[in-house]
């Protein structure tokens, strides 16, 4: 049985006794099963691409990330230029190869913890508004989003790092 479960919830599943297994055998009698789901482990999800272009038709350029059970997210945004792309690729390579954060190219224009609004144990979308760091209608940014956890390895593997182009 699979599905999008909700944390801190009890599920009841009723199985029909006529149901057959992979060998054609019947279950025999109706069954009721109960599953208790505890609190979900905190997680941070985002774009899997290293380069994202924001749709030019949108009124407000946002970079969405998705989180589960984190009260805040640490967000850093660096303003960059297309010429910084090779340095960014090198930064990502070194970061992945050595697990040493280093410093991305560009100019740090945003460095804050932002609150996550959403119910506990539910996946919440957090929209990072890029219009607040843009100078004009276009821009290139490195967006780094980290979960608020002390364990460096866990934080490293859940960190979202993306070059975002607003055109």
Coordinates of N, CA, C and O in Angstrom, one line a residue:
X1 N 0.9 -1.2 0.0 CA 0.0 0.0 0.0 C 0.9 1.2 0.0 O 1.8 1.3 0.8
X2 N 0.7 2.1 -0.9 CA 1.4 3.3 -1.0 C 0.5 4.5 -1.1 O -0.6 4.4 -1.6
X3 N 1.1 5.7 -0.8 CA 0.3 6.9 -0.9 C 1.0 8.0 -0.2 O 1.9 7.8 0.5
X4 N 0.5 9.2 -0.5 CA 1.1 10.4 0.2 C 0.4 10.5 1.6 O -0.7 10.8 1.8
X5 N 1.2 10.1 2.6 CA 0.7 10.0 4.0 C 0.9 11.4 4.7 O 1.7 12.2 4.3
X6 N 0.1 11.6 5.7 CA 0.2 12.7 6.5 C 0.7 12.3 7.9 O 0.3 11.3 8.4
X7 N 1.7 13.0 8.4 CA 2.2 12.7 9.7 C 1.2 12.8 10.8 O 0.2 13.5 10.7
X8 N 1.5 12.1 11.9 CA 0.6 12.1 13.1 C -0.8 11.8 12.7 O -1.8 12.4 13.2
X9 N -1.0 10.7 11.9 CA -2.3 10.3 11.4 C -2.4 8.8 11.6 O -1.5 8.1 11.4
X10 N -3.6 8.4 11.9 CA -3.9 7.0 11.9 C -4.8 6.6 10.7 O -5.8 7.3 10.4
X11 N -4.3 5.6 9.9 CA -5.1 5.2 8.7 C -5.7 3.8 8.9 O -5.1 2.9 9.6
X12 N -6.8 3.6 8.4 CA -7.5 2.3 8.4 C -7.7 1.9 7.0 O -8.2 2.6 6.2
X13 N -7.3 0.7 6.7 CA -7.4 0.1 5.4 C -8.3 -1.2 5.5 O -8.0 -2.0 6.3
X14 N -9.3 -1.2 4.6 CA -10.1 -2.4 4.6 C -9.8 -3.2 3.3 O -9.8 -2.7 2.2
X15 N -9.5 -4.5 3.5 CA -9.2 -5.4 2.4 C -10.3 -6.4 2.2 O -10.8 -7.0 3.2
X16 N -10.7 -6.5 1.0 CA -11.8 -7.4 0.6 C -11.3 -8.8 0.7 O -10.3 -9.1 0.1
X17 N -12.0 -9.7 1.3 CA -11.6 -11.2 1.3 C -11.5 -11.8 0.0 O -10.9 -12.9 -0.2
X18 N -12.1 -11.3 -1.0 CA -12.1 -11.8 -2.4 C -10.8 -11.4 -3.1 O -10.5 -11.9 -4.2
X19 N -10.0 -10.5 -2.6 CA -8.8 -10.1 -3.2 C -7.8 -11.2 -3.3 O -7.7 -12.1 -2.5
X20 N -7.1 -11.2 -4.5 CA -6.2 -12.3 -4.7 C -4.7 -11.8 -4.7 O -4.4 -10.7 -5.1
X21 N -3.8 -12.7 -4.3 CA -2.4 -12.4 -4.4 C -1.8 -12.7 -5.7 O -2.6 -13.1 -6.6
X22 N -0.5 -12.6 -5.9 CA 0.1 -12.8 -7.2 C 0.0 -14.3 -7.6 O 0.2 -14.6 -8.8
X23 N -0.3 -15.2 -6.7 CA -0.4 -16.6 -7.1 C -1.9 -17.0 -7.3 O -2.2 -18.2 -7.5
X24 N -2.8 -16.0 -7.2 CA -4.2 -16.3 -7.4 C -5.0 -16.8 -6.2 O -6.1 -17.1 -6.3
X25 N -4.3 -16.8 -5.1 CA -5.0 -17.2 -3.8 C -5.8 -16.1 -3.2 O -5.4 -14.9 -3.2
X26 N -7.0 -16.4 -2.8 CA -7.9 -15.4 -2.1 C -7.4 -15.2 -0.7 O -6.9 -16.0 0.0
X27 N -7.6 -13.9 -0.3 CA -7.4 -13.6 1.1 C -8.2 -14.4 2.1 O -7.8 -14.8 3.1
X28 N -9.5 -14.7 1.6 CA -10.3 -15.6 2.4 C -11.4 -14.8 3.2 O -12.6 -15.2 3.1
X29 N -11.1 -13.8 4.0 CA -12.1 -13.1 4.7 C -11.7 -11.6 4.7 O -10.5 -11.3 4.6
X30 N -12.6 -10.7 4.9 CA -12.4 -9.3 4.9 C -11.4 -9.0 6.1 O -11.5 -9.6 7.2
X31 N -10.5 -8.1 5.9 CA -9.6 -7.7 6.9 C -9.6 -6.2 7.1 O -9.7 -5.5 6.1
X32 N -9.4 -5.7 8.3 CA -9.2 -4.3 8.6 C -7.8 -4.1 9.2 O -7.5 -4.8 10.2
X33 N -7.0 -3.2 8.6 CA -5.7 -3.0 9.2 C -5.6 -1.5 9.6 O -6.1 -0.6 8.9
X34 N -4.9 -1.3 10.7 CA -4.7 0.1 11.1 C -3.2 0.4 11.2 O -2.4 -0.4 11.6
X35 N -2.9 1.6 10.6 CA -1.5 2.1 10.6 C -1.4 3.4 11.3 O -2.2 4.3 11.0
X36 N -0.4 3.6 12.2 CA -0.2 4.9 12.8 C 1.1 5.5 12.2 O 2.1 4.8 12.2
X37 N 1.0 6.7 11.7 CA 2.1 7.4 11.1 C 2.6 8.4 12.1 O 1.7 9.2 12.6
X38 N 3.8 8.4 12.5 CA 4.4 9.4 13.4 C 4.7 10.7 12.7 O 4.3 11.0 11.5
X39 N 5.4 11.6 13.4 CA 5.9 12.8 12.8 C 6.9 12.6 11.7 O 7.8 11.8 11.9
X40 N 6.7 13.3 10.6 CA 7.6 13.2 9.5 C 9.0 13.8 9.8 O 9.1 14.8 10.5
X41 N 10.1 13.2 9.3 CA 11.4 13.8 9.5 C 11.5 15.0 8.7 O 11.0 15.1 7.5
X42 N 12.1 16.1 9.2 CA 12.3 17.3 8.4 C 13.0 17.1 7.1 O 14.0 16.3 7.1
X43 N 12.6 17.7 6.1 CA 13.3 17.6 4.8 C 13.1 18.9 4.0 O 12.2 19.7 4.2
X44 N 14.1 19.1 3.1 CA 14.1 20.3 2.2 C 14.3 19.8 0.8 O 15.2 19.0 0.5
X45 N 13.4 20.2 -0.1 CA 13.5 19.7 -1.5 C 13.5 21.0 -2.4 O 12.9 22.0 -2.1
X46 N 14.1 20.8 -3.6 CA 14.1 21.9 -4.5 C 14.4 21.5 -5.9 O 14.3 20.3 -6.2
X47 N 14.7 22.4 -6.8 CA 15.0 22.1 -8.1 C 16.2 21.2 -8.2 O 17.2 21.3 -7.5
X48 N 16.1 20.2 -9.0 CA 17.3 19.3 -9.2 C 18.3 19.7 -10.2 O 19.4 19.2 -10.3
X49 N 17.9 20.7 -11.0 CA 18.8 21.3 -12.0 C 19.7 22.3 -11.3 O 19.3 23.0 -10.4
X50 N 20.9 22.4 -11.9 CA 21.8 23.4 -11.4 C 21.6 24.8 -12.0 O 22.1 25.8 -11.5
X51 N 20.8 24.8 -13.1 CA 20.5 26.1 -13.8 C 19.0 26.1 -14.1 O 18.5 25.2 -14.6
X52 N 18.4 27.2 -13.7 CA 16.9 27.4 -13.8 C 16.7 28.7 -14.4 O 17.3 29.7 -14.0
X53 N 15.8 28.8 -15.4 CA 15.3 30.1 -16.0 C 13.9 30.3 -15.5 O 13.1 29.4 -15.7
X54 N 13.7 31.5 -14.9 CA 12.3 31.8 -14.5 C 11.5 32.2 -15.7 O 12.0 33.0 -16.6
X55 N 10.3 31.8 -15.8 CA 9.4 32.1 -16.9 C 9.3 33.6 -17.0 O 8.9 34.3 -16.0
X56 N 9.6 34.2 -18.2 CA 9.5 35.7 -18.3 C 8.1 36.2 -18.3 O 7.9 37.4 -18.1
X57 N 7.1 35.4 -18.4 CA 5.7 35.8 -18.4 C 5.2 36.0 -16.9 O 4.1 36.6 -16.8
X58 N 5.9 35.6 -15.9 CA 5.4 35.7 -14.6 C 5.5 37.2 -14.1 O 6.4 37.9 -14.5
X59 N 4.6 37.6 -13.3 CA 4.6 39.0 -12.8 C 5.7 39.2 -11.7 O 6.3 40.2 -11.6
X60 N 5.9 38.2 -10.9 CA 6.9 38.2 -9.8 C 7.8 37.0 -9.9 O 7.4 35.9 -9.8
X61 N 9.1 37.3 -10.1 CA 10.0 36.1 -10.2 C 10.3 35.5 -8.8 O 10.8 36.1 -7.9
X62 N 9.9 34.2 -8.7 CA 10.1 33.5 -7.5 C 10.8 32.2 -7.8 O 10.7 31.7 -8.9
X63 N 11.6 31.8 -6.8 CA 12.3 30.5 -6.8 C 11.6 29.6 -5.7 O 11.8 29.9 -4.6
X64 N 10.9 28.6 -6.1 CA 10.2 27.8 -5.1 C 11.1 26.7 -4.5 O 11.8 26.1 -5.3
X65 N 10.9 26.5 -3.2 CA 11.5 25.3 -2.6 C 10.4 24.7 -1.8 O 9.4 25.3 -1.5
X66 N 10.6 23.4 -1.4 CA 9.6 22.7 -0.6 C 10.2 22.1 0.6 O 11.2 21.5 0.6
X67 N 9.5 22.3 1.7 CA 10.0 21.9 3.0 C 8.9 21.1 3.8 O 7.7 21.4 3.7
X68 N 9.4 20.3 4.7 CA 8.6 19.5 5.6 C 9.2 19.6 7.0 O 10.3 19.2 7.2
X69 N 8.4 20.2 7.9 CA 8.8 20.3 9.3 C 10.0 21.1 9.7 O 10.7 20.8 10.7
X70 N 10.4 22.1 8.8 CA 11.4 23.1 9.2 C 10.7 24.4 9.5 O 9.9 24.8 8.7
X71 N 11.0 25.0 10.6 CA 10.3 26.3 10.9 C 10.9 27.5 10.2 O 10.2 28.5 10.0
X72 N 12.2 27.4 9.8 CA 12.8 28.5 9.0 C 13.8 27.8 8.0 O 14.2 26.7 8.1
X73 N 14.2 28.7 7.1 CA 15.2 28.3 6.1 C 16.3 29.4 6.0 O 15.9 30.6 6.0
X74 N 17.5 29.0 5.9 CA 18.6 30.0 5.7 C 18.7 30.2 4.2 O 19.0 29.3 3.5
X75 N 18.6 31.5 3.7 CA 18.6 31.8 2.3 C 19.7 32.8 2.0 O 19.8 33.8 2.7
X76 N 20.6 32.5 1.1 CA 21.6 33.4 0.6 C 21.4 33.5 -0.9 O 21.2 32.5 -1.6
X77 N 21.5 34.8 -1.4 CA 21.4 35.0 -2.8 C 22.6 35.9 -3.2 O 22.9 36.9 -2.6
X78 N 23.2 35.4 -4.2 CA 24.4 36.1 -4.8 C 24.0 36.7 -6.2 O 23.5 35.9 -7.0
X79 N 24.2 37.9 -6.4 CA 24.1 38.5 -7.7 C 25.3 38.2 -8.6 O 26.4 38.4 -8.1
X80 N 25.1 37.6 -9.7 CA 26.2 37.2 -10.6 C 25.9 37.7 -12.0 O 24.8 38.2 -12.3
X81 N 27.0 37.5 -12.8 CA 26.9 37.9 -14.3 C 27.1 36.6 -15.1 O 27.7 35.7 -14.6
X82 N 26.7 36.6 -16.3 CA 26.9 35.4 -17.1 C 28.4 34.9 -17.2 O 28.7 33.8 -17.2
X83 N 29.3 35.9 -17.1 CA 30.8 35.6 -17.1 C 31.2 34.8 -15.8 O 32.3 34.2 -15.8
X84 N 30.3 34.8 -14.8 CA 30.6 34.1 -13.5 C 30.3 32.6 -13.6 O 30.6 31.8 -12.7
X85 N 29.7 32.2 -14.7 CA 29.2 30.8 -14.9 C 30.4 29.8 -14.7 O 30.2 28.8 -13.9
X86 N 31.5 29.9 -15.4 CA 32.6 29.0 -15.1 C 33.1 28.9 -13.7 O 33.4 27.8 -13.2
X87 N 33.1 30.0 -13.0 CA 33.5 30.1 -11.6 C 32.5 29.3 -10.7 O 32.8 28.7 -9.7
X88 N 31.2 29.5 -11.1 CA 30.1 28.8 -10.4 C 30.3 27.3 -10.5 O 30.2 26.5 -9.6
X89 N 30.5 26.8 -11.8 CA 30.7 25.4 -12.0 C 31.9 24.9 -11.2 O 31.8 23.8 -10.6
X90 N 32.9 25.6 -11.1 CA 34.1 25.2 -10.4 C 33.8 25.2 -8.9 O 34.2 24.3 -8.2
X91 N 33.0 26.2 -8.4 CA 32.6 26.2 -7.0 C 31.8 24.9 -6.7 O 32.0 24.3 -5.6
X92 N 30.8 24.6 -7.5 CA 30.0 23.4 -7.3 C 30.9 22.1 -7.3 O 30.7 21.3 -6.5
X93 N 31.8 22.1 -8.3 CA 32.7 20.9 -8.4 C 33.5 20.7 -7.1 O 33.6 19.7 -6.5
X94 N 34.1 21.8 -6.7 CA 34.9 21.8 -5.5 C 34.1 21.4 -4.2 O 34.5 20.7 -3.3
X95 N 32.9 22.0 -4.1 CA 32.0 21.8 -3.0 C 31.6 20.3 -2.9 O 31.7 19.7 -1.9
X96 N 31.3 19.7 -4.1 CA 30.9 18.3 -4.1 C 32.1 17.4 -3.9 O 31.9 16.3 -3.3
X97 N 33.2 17.8 -4.4 CA 34.4 16.9 -4.3 C 35.0 16.9 -2.9 O 35.5 15.9 -2.4
X98 N 35.0 18.0 -2.2 CA 35.7 18.2 -1.0 C 34.7 18.3 0.2 O 35.2 18.3 1.4
X99 N 33.5 18.5 0.0 CA 32.5 18.8 1.1 C 32.9 20.1 1.8 O 32.5 20.3 3.0
X100 N 33.7 21.0 1.2 CA 34.0 22.2 1.8 C 33.2 23.3 1.2 O 33.3 23.5 0.0
X101 N 32.4 24.1 2.0 CA 31.5 25.0 1.4 C 32.2 26.1 0.4 O 31.7 26.3 -0.6
X102 N 33.3 26.7 0.9 CA 33.9 27.7 0.0 C 33.0 28.9 -0.2 O 32.0 29.0 0.5
X103 N 33.3 29.8 -1.1 CA 32.6 31.0 -1.4 C 32.2 31.0 -2.8 O 33.0 30.9 -3.7
X104 N 30.9 31.1 -3.1 CA 30.4 31.2 -4.5 C 30.8 32.5 -5.1 O 31.1 33.5 -4.4
X105 N 30.9 32.6 -6.4 CA 31.2 33.9 -7.1 C 30.0 34.8 -6.9 O 28.9 34.4 -6.5
X106 N 30.2 36.1 -7.2 CA 29.2 37.1 -7.1 C 29.2 37.9 -5.9 O 30.1 37.8 -5.0
X107 N 28.2 38.7 -5.8 CA 28.0 39.6 -4.7 C 26.8 39.2 -3.8 O 25.7 39.1 -4.3
X108 N 27.1 39.0 -2.5 CA 26.0 38.6 -1.6 C 25.0 39.7 -1.5 O 25.3 40.8 -1.1
X109 N 23.7 39.5 -1.9 CA 22.7 40.5 -1.9 C 21.6 40.2 -0.9 O 20.7 41.0 -0.6
X110 N 21.6 39.0 -0.4 CA 20.5 38.6 0.5 C 21.1 37.5 1.4 O 21.6 36.5 0.9
X111 N 20.9 37.6 2.8 CA 21.4 36.6 3.7 C 20.5 36.7 4.9 O 20.8 37.4 5.9
X112 N 19.5 35.9 4.9 CA 18.5 35.9 6.0 C 17.9 34.5 6.2 O 17.9 33.7 5.3
X113 N 17.4 34.3 7.4 CA 16.6 33.2 7.7 C 15.1 33.6 7.5 O 14.7 34.7 7.9
X114 N 14.4 32.8 6.7 CA 13.0 33.2 6.4 C 12.1 32.1 7.1 O 12.4 31.0 7.2
X115 N 11.0 32.6 7.6 CA 10.0 31.7 8.2 C 9.3 30.8 7.2 O 9.1 31.2 6.1
X116 N 9.0 29.6 7.6 CA 8.2 28.7 6.8 C 6.8 28.7 7.4 O 6.6 28.4 8.5
X117 N 5.8 29.1 6.5 CA 4.4 29.1 6.9 C 3.8 27.8 6.4 O 3.8 27.6 5.2
X118 N 3.2 27.1 7.2 CA 2.5 25.9 6.8 C 2.3 24.9 7.9 O 3.0 25.0 9.0
X119 N 1.4 24.0 7.8 CA 1.1 23.1 8.9 C 2.2 22.1 9.1 O 2.9 21.7 8.2
X120 N 2.3 21.6 10.3 CA 3.3 20.6 10.7 C 2.9 19.3 9.9 O 1.8 19.0 9.7
X121 N 3.9 18.6 9.5 CA 3.8 17.3 8.8 C 3.1 17.4 7.4 O 2.6 16.4 6.9
X122 N 3.2 18.6 6.8 CA 2.7 18.8 5.5 C 3.7 19.5 4.7 O 4.4 20.4 5.1
X123 N 3.9 19.0 3.4 CA 4.9 19.6 2.5 C 4.4 21.1 2.2 O 3.3 21.3 1.8
X124 N 5.3 22.0 2.5 CA 4.9 23.4 2.2 C 5.8 24.0 1.2 O 7.0 23.8 1.1
X125 N 5.2 24.8 0.3 CA 6.0 25.5 -0.7 C 6.5 26.9 -0.1 O 5.7 27.6 0.5
X126 N 7.7 27.2 -0.3 CA 8.3 28.4 0.2 C 8.8 29.2 -1.1 O 9.7 28.7 -1.8
X127 N 8.2 30.3 -1.4 CA 8.6 31.1 -2.5 C 9.6 32.1 -2.2 O 9.3 33.0 -1.4
X128 N 10.8 32.0 -2.8 CA 11.8 33.0 -2.6 C 11.7 34.1 -3.6 O 11.9 33.8 -4.8
X129 N 11.3 35.2 -3.2 CA 11.0 36.4 -4.1 C 12.4 37.0 -4.5 O 13.1 37.6 -3.8
X130 N 12.7 36.9 -5.8 CA 13.9 37.4 -6.4 C 13.7 38.9 -6.8 O 14.7 39.6 -6.9
X131 N 12.5 39.4 -6.8 CA 12.3 40.8 -7.2 C 12.9 41.7 -6.2 O 13.4 42.8 -6.6
X132 N 13.1 41.3 -5.0 CA 13.6 42.2 -3.9 C 15.2 42.4 -4.1 O 15.7 43.3 -3.5
X133 N 15.8 41.6 -4.9 CA 17.3 41.7 -5.1 C 17.6 42.1 -6.6 O 18.8 42.2 -6.9
X134 N 16.6 42.3 -7.4 CA 16.8 42.6 -8.8 C 17.1 44.1 -9.0 O 16.4 44.9 -8.3
X135 N 17.9 44.4 -9.9 CA 18.1 45.8 -10.3 C 17.6 45.9 -11.7 O 18.4 45.6 -12.7
X136 N 16.4 46.2 -11.9 CA 15.8 46.2 -13.2 C 14.9 44.9 -13.4 O 14.5 44.3 -12.5
X137 N 14.7 44.6 -14.7 CA 13.8 43.5 -15.0 C 14.5 42.1 -15.1 O 13.8 41.1 -15.2
X138 N 15.8 42.1 -15.2 CA 16.5 40.9 -15.5 C 17.6 40.7 -14.4 O 18.0 41.7 -13.8
X139 N 18.1 39.5 -14.4 CA 19.2 39.3 -13.5 C 19.6 37.8 -13.4 O 18.9 36.9 -13.9
X140 N 20.8 37.5 -12.9 CA 21.3 36.2 -12.7 C 21.7 36.1 -11.2 O 22.3 37.0 -10.7
X141 N 21.4 35.0 -10.6 CA 21.6 34.8 -9.2 C 22.0 33.4 -8.9 O 21.6 32.5 -9.5
X142 N 22.8 33.3 -7.8 CA 23.0 32.0 -7.2 C 22.2 32.0 -6.0 O 22.3 32.8 -5.1
X143 N 21.3 31.0 -5.9 CA 20.4 30.9 -4.7 C 20.8 29.6 -3.9 O 20.9 28.5 -4.5
X144 N 21.1 29.9 -2.6 CA 21.5 28.8 -1.8 C 20.5 28.8 -0.6 O 20.3 29.8 0.1
X145 N 19.9 27.6 -0.4 CA 18.9 27.5 0.7 C 19.3 26.3 1.5 O 19.5 25.2 1.1
X146 N 19.5 26.6 2.8 CA 19.9 25.6 3.8 C 18.9 25.3 4.9 O 18.2 26.3 5.3
X147 N 18.8 24.1 5.3 CA 17.9 23.8 6.4 C 18.6 24.2 7.7 O 19.8 24.2 7.8
X148 N 17.8 24.5 8.8 CA 18.4 24.9 10.1 C 18.8 23.7 10.9 O 18.2 23.5 12.0
X149 N 19.8 23.0 10.5 CA 20.2 21.8 11.3 C 21.7 21.9 11.6 O 22.5 22.5 10.8
X150 N 22.1 21.5 12.8 CA 23.5 21.6 13.2 C 24.4 20.6 12.5 O 25.6 20.9 12.3
X151 N 23.9 19.4 12.2 CA 24.7 18.4 11.6 C 25.2 18.8 10.2 O 24.4 19.0 9.3
X152 N 26.5 19.1 10.1 CA 27.0 19.6 8.8 C 26.8 18.7 7.6 O 26.5 19.2 6.6
X153 N 26.9 17.4 7.8 CA 26.7 16.5 6.7 C 25.3 16.5 6.2 O 25.0 16.6 5.0
X154 N 24.3 16.5 7.2 CA 22.9 16.5 6.8 C 22.5 17.8 6.1 O 21.8 17.9 5.2
X155 N 23.1 18.9 6.7 CA 22.8 20.2 6.1 C 23.4 20.3 4.7 O 22.7 20.8 3.8
X156 N 24.6 19.8 4.5 CA 25.2 19.9 3.2 C 24.4 19.1 2.2 O 24.2 19.7 1.1
X157 N 23.9 17.9 2.5 CA 23.2 17.1 1.5 C 21.8 17.6 1.2 O 21.2 17.3 0.2
X158 N 21.2 18.4 2.2 CA 19.9 19.0 1.9 C 20.0 20.4 1.4 O 18.9 21.0 1.0
X159 N 21.1 21.0 1.3 CA 21.2 22.4 0.8 C 20.9 22.4 -0.7 O 21.3 21.6 -1.5
X160 N 20.1 23.4 -1.1 CA 19.7 23.6 -2.5 C 20.7 24.7 -3.0 O 20.8 25.8 -2.4
X161 N 21.3 24.4 -4.2 CA 22.2 25.4 -4.8 C 21.9 25.5 -6.3 O 22.1 24.5 -7.0
X162 N 21.4 26.6 -6.7 CA 21.0 26.7 -8.1 C 21.3 28.1 -8.7 O 21.2 29.1 -8.0
X163 N 21.8 28.1 -9.9 CA 21.9 29.4 -10.7 C 20.6 29.7 -11.2 O 20.0 28.8 -12.0
X164 N 20.0 30.9 -11.0 CA 18.7 31.2 -11.4 C 18.8 32.4 -12.3 O 19.4 33.5 -12.0
X165 N 18.3 32.3 -13.5 CA 18.3 33.4 -14.5 C 16.9 34.0 -14.6 O 15.9 33.2 -14.9
X166 N 16.8 35.3 -14.5 CA 15.5 35.9 -14.7 C 15.6 36.8 -15.9 O 16.4 37.7 -16.0
X167 N 14.9 36.3 -17.0 CA 15.0 37.0 -18.2 C 13.6 37.4 -18.8 O 12.6 36.8 -18.3

